[in-house]
mmCIF file with all atom_site columns, C-alpha atoms in Angstrom:
data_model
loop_
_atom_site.group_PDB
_atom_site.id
_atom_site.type_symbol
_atom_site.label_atom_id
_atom_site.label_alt_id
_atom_site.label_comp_id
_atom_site.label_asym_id
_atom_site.label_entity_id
_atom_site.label_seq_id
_atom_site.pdbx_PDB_ins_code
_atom_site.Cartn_x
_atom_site.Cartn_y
_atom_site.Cartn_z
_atom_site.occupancy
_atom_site.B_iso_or_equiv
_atom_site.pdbx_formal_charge
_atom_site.auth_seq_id
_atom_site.auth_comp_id
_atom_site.auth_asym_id
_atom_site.auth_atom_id
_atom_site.pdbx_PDB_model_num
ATOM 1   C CA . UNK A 1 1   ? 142.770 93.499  110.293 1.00 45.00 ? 835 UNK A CA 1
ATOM 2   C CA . UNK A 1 2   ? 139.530 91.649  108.818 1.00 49.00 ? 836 UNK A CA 1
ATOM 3   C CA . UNK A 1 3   ? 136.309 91.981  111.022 1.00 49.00 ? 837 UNK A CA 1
ATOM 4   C CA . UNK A 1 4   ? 134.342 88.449  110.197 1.00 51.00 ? 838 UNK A CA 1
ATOM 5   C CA . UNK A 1 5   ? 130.755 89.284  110.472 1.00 50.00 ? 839 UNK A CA 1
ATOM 6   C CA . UNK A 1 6   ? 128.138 86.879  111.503 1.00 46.00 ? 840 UNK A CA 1
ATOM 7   C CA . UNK A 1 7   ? 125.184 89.122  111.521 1.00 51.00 ? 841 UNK A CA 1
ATOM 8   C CA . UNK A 1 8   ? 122.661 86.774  110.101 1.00 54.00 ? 842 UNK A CA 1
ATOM 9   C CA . UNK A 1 9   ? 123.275 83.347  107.579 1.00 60.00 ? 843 UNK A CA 1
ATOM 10  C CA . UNK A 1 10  ? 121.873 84.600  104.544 1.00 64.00 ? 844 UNK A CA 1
ATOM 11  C CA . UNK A 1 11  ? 119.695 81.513  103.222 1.00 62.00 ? 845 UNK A CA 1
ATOM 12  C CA . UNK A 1 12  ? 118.888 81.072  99.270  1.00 66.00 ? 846 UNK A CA 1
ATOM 13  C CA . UNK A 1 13  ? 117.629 84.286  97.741  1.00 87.00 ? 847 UNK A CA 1
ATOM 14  C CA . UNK A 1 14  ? 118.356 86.527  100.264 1.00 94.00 ? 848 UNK A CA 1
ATOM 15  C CA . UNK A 1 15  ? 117.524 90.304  99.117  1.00 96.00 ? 849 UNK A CA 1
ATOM 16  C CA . UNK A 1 16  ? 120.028 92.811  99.279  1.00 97.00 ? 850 UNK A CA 1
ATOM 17  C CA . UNK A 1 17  ? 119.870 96.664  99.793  1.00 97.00 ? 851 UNK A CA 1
ATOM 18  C CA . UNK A 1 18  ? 123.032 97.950  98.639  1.00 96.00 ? 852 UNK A CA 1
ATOM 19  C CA . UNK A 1 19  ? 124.263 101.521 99.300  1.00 96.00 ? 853 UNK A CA 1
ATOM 20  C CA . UNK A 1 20  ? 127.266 103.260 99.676  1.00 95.00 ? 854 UNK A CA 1
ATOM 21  C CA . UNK A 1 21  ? 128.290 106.880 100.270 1.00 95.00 ? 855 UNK A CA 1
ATOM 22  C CA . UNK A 1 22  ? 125.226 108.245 101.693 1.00 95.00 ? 856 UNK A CA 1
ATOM 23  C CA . UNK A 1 23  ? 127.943 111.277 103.588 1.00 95.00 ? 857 UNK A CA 1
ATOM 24  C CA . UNK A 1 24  ? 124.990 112.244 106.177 1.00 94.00 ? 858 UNK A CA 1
ATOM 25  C CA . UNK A 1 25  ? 122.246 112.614 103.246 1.00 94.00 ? 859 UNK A CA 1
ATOM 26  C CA . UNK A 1 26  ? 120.215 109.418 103.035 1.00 95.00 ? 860 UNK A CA 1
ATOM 27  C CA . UNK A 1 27  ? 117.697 110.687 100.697 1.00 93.00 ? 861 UNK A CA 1
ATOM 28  C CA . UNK A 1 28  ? 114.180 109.345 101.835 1.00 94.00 ? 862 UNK A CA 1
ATOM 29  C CA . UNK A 1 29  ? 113.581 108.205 98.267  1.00 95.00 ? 863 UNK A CA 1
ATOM 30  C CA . UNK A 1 30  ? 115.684 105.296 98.476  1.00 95.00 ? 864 UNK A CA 1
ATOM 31  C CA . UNK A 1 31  ? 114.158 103.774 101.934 1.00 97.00 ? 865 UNK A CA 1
ATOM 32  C CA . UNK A 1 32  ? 110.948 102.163 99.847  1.00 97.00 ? 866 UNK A CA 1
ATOM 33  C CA . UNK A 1 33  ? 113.730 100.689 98.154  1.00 96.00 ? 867 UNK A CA 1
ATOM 34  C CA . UNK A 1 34  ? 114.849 98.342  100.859 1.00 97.00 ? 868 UNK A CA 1
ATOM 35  C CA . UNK A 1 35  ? 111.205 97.299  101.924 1.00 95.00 ? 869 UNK A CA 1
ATOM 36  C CA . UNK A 1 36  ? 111.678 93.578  100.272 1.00 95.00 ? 870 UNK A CA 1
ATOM 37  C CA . UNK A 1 37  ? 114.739 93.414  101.762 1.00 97.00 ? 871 UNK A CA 1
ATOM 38  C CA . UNK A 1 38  ? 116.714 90.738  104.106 1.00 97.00 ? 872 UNK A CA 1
ATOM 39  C CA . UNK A 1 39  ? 119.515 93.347  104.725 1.00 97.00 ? 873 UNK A CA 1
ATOM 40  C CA . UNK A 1 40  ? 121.130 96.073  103.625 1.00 98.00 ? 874 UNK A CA 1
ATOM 41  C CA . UNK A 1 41  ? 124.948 96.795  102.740 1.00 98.00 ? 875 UNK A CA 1
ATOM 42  C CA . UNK A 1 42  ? 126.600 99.993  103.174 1.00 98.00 ? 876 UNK A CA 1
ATOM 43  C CA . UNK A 1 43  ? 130.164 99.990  101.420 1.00 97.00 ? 877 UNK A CA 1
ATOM 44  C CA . UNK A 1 44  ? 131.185 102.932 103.648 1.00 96.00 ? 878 UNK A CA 1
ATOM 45  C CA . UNK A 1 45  ? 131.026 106.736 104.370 1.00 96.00 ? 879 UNK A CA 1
ATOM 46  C CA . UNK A 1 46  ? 127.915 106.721 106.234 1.00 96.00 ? 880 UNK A CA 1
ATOM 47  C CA . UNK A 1 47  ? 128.122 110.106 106.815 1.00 94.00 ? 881 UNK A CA 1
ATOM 48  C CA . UNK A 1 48  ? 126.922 110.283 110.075 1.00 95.00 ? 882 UNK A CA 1
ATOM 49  C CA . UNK A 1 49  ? 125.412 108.587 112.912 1.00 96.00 ? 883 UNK A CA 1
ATOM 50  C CA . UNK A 1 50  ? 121.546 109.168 112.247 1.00 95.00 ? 884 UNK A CA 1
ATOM 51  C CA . UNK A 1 51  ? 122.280 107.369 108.490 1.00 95.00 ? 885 UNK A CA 1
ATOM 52  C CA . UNK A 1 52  ? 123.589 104.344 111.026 1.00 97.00 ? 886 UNK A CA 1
ATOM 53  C CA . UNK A 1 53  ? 120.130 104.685 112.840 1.00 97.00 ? 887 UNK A CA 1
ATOM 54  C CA . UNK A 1 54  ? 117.859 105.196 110.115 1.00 97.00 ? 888 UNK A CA 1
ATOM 55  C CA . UNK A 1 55  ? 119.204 101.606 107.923 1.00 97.00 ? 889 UNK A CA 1
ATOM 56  C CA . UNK A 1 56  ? 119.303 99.600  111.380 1.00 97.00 ? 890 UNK A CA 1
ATOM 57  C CA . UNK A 1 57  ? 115.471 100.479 112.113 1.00 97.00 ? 891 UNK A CA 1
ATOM 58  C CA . UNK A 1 58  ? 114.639 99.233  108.669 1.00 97.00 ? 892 UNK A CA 1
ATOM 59  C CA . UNK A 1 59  ? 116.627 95.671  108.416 1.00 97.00 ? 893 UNK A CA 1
ATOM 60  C CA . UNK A 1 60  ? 119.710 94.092  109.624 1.00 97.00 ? 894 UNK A CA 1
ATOM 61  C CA . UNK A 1 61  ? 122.843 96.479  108.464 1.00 98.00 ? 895 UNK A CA 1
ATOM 62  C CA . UNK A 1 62  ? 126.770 95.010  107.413 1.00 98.00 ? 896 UNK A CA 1
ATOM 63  C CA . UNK A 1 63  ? 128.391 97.677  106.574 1.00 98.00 ? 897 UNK A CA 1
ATOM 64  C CA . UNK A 1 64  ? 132.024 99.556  106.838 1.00 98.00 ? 898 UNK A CA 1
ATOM 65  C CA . UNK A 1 65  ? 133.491 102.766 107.557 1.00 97.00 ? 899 UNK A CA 1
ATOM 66  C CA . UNK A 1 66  ? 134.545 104.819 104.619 1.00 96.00 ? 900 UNK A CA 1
ATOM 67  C CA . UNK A 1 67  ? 137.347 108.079 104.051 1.00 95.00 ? 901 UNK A CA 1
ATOM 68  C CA . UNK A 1 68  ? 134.870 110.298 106.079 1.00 93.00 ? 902 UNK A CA 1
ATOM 69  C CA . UNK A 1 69  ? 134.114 108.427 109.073 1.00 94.00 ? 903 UNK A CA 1
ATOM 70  C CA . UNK A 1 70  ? 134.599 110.220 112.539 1.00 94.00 ? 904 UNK A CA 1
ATOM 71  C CA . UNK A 1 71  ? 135.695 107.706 115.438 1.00 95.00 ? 905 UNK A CA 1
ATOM 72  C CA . UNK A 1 72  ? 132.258 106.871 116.012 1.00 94.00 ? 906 UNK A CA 1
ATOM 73  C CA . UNK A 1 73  ? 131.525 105.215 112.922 1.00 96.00 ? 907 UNK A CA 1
ATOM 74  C CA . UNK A 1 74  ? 135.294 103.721 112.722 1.00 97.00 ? 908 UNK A CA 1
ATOM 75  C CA . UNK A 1 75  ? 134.618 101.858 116.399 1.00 97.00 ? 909 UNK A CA 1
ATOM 76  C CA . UNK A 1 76  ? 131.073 100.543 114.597 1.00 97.00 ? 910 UNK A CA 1
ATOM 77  C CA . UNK A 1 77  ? 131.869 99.310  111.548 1.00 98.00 ? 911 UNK A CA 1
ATOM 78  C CA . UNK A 1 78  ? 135.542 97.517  110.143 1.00 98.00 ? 912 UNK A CA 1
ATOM 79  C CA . UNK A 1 79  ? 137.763 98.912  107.369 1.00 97.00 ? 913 UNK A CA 1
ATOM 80  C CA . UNK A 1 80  ? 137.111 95.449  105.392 1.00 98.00 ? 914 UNK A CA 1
ATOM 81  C CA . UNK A 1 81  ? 134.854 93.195  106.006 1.00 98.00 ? 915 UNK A CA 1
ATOM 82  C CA . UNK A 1 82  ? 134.739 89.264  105.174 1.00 98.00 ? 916 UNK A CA 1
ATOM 83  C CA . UNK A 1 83  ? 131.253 87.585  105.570 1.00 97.00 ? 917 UNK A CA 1
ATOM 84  C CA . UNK A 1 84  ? 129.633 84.709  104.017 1.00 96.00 ? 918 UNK A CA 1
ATOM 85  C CA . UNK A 1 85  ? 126.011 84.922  102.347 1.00 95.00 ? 919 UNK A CA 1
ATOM 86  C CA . UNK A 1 86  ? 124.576 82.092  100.254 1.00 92.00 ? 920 UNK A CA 1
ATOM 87  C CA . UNK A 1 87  ? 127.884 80.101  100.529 1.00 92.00 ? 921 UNK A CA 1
ATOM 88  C CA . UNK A 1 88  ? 129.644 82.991  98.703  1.00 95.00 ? 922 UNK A CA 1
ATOM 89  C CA . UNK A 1 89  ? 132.549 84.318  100.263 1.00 98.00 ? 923 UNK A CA 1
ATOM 90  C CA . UNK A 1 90  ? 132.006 88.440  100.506 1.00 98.00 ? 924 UNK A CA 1
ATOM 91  C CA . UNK A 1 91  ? 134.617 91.024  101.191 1.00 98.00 ? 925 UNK A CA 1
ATOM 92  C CA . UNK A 1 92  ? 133.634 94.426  101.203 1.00 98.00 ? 926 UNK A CA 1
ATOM 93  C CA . UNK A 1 93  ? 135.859 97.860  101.678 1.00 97.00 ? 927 UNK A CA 1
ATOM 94  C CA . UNK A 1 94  ? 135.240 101.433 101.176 1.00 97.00 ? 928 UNK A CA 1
ATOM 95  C CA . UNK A 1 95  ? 138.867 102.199 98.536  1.00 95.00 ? 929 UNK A CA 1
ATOM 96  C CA . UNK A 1 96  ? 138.419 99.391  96.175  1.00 95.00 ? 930 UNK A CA 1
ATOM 97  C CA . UNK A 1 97  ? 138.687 99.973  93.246  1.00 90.00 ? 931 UNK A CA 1
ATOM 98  C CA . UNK A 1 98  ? 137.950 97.836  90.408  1.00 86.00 ? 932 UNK A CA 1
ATOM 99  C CA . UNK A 1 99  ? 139.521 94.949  87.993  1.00 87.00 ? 933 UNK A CA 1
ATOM 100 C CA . UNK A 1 100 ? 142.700 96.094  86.632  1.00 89.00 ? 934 UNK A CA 1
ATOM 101 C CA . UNK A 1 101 ? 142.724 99.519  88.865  1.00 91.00 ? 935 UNK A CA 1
ATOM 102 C CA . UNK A 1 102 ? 142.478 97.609  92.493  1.00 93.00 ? 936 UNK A CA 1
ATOM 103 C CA . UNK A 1 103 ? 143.858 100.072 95.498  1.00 94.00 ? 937 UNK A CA 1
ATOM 104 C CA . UNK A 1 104 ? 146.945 98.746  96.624  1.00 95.00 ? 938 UNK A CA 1
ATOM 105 C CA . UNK A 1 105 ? 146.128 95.380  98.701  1.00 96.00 ? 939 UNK A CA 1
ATOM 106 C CA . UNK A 1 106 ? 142.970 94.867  97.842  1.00 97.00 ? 940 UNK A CA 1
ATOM 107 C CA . UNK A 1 107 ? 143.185 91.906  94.782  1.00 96.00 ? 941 UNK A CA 1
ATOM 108 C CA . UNK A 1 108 ? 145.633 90.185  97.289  1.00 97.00 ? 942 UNK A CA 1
ATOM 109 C CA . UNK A 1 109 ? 142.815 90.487  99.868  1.00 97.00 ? 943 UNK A CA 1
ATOM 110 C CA . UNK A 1 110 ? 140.652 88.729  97.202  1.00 97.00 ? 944 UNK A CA 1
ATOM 111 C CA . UNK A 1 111 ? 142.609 85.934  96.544  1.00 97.00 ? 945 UNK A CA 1
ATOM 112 C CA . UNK A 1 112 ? 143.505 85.176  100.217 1.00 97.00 ? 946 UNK A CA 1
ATOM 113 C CA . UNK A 1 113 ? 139.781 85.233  101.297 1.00 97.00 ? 947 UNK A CA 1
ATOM 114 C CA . UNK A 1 114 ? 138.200 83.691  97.933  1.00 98.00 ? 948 UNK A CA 1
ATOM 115 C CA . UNK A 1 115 ? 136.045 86.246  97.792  1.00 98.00 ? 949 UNK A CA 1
ATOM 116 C CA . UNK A 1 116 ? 133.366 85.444  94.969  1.00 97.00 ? 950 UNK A CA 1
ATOM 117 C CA . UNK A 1 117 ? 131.814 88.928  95.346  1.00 96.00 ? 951 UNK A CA 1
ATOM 118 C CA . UNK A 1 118 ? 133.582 92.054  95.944  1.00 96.00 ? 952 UNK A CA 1
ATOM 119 C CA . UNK A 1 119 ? 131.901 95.593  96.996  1.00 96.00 ? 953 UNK A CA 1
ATOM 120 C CA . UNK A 1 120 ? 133.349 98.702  96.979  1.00 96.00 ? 954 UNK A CA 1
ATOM 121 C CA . UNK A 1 121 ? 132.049 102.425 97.290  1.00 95.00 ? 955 UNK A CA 1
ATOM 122 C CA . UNK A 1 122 ? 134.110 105.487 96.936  1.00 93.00 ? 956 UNK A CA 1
ATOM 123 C CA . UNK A 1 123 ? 133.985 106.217 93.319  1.00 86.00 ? 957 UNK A CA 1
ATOM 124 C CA . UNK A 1 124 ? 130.519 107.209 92.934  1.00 75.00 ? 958 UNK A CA 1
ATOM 125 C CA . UNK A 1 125 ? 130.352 105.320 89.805  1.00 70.00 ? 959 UNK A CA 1
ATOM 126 C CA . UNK A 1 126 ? 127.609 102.372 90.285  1.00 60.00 ? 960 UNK A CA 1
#
């Protein structure tokens, strides 16, 4: 199931703070980071609760739950999420993957939505 988000309608040049597997250690190095930001991504395994807290207080969070996720951050946050930001269509889930190694599903979920930008986490690898 697809969670449509409508947090905000991202308007032409909207900044984005992208992060991903922060796994309860949001190093306070990266917050200055997200200062010229309109809002902030998380493609999953937040970690913990107080990771949750700590983006929200600084701009408007979209996010989903990765692998780790206790049933706290599962009943915030969606598996995958479909959202639109500068008229681009934006589907985001924690197991990805990438072009030509997609996890299973995923490059169907692609097509059906039209996504024009897909984020992933998981794999550590930027």
């Amino acid at each position: 199931m697809f969670y449509k988000s409508t947090l905000l309608n991202c308007t032409a040049l909207t900044k984005i703070g992208l992060i991903s597997d922060t796994h309860g250690w949001l190093d306070e190095a990266v917050l200055p980071h997200f200062t010229h930001c309109d809002e902030i991504w998380h493609a999953g395994d937040f970690g913990n609760q107080q990771d949750v807290d700590t983006l929200q207080d600084l701009k408007p969070l979209r996010g989903v739950y990765g692998n780790i996720a206790d049933n706290s951050i599962r009943r915030q946050y969606p598996e995958k999420l479909v959202f639109t930001c500068e008229e681009m269509t934006v589907f985001m889930q924690h197991i990805g993957g990438y072009p030509g190694r997609y996890a299973p599903g995923v490059k169907k979920d692609i097509i059906n939505h039209k996504a024009g930008i897909f984020i992933s986490g998981h794999s550590h690898i930027l």
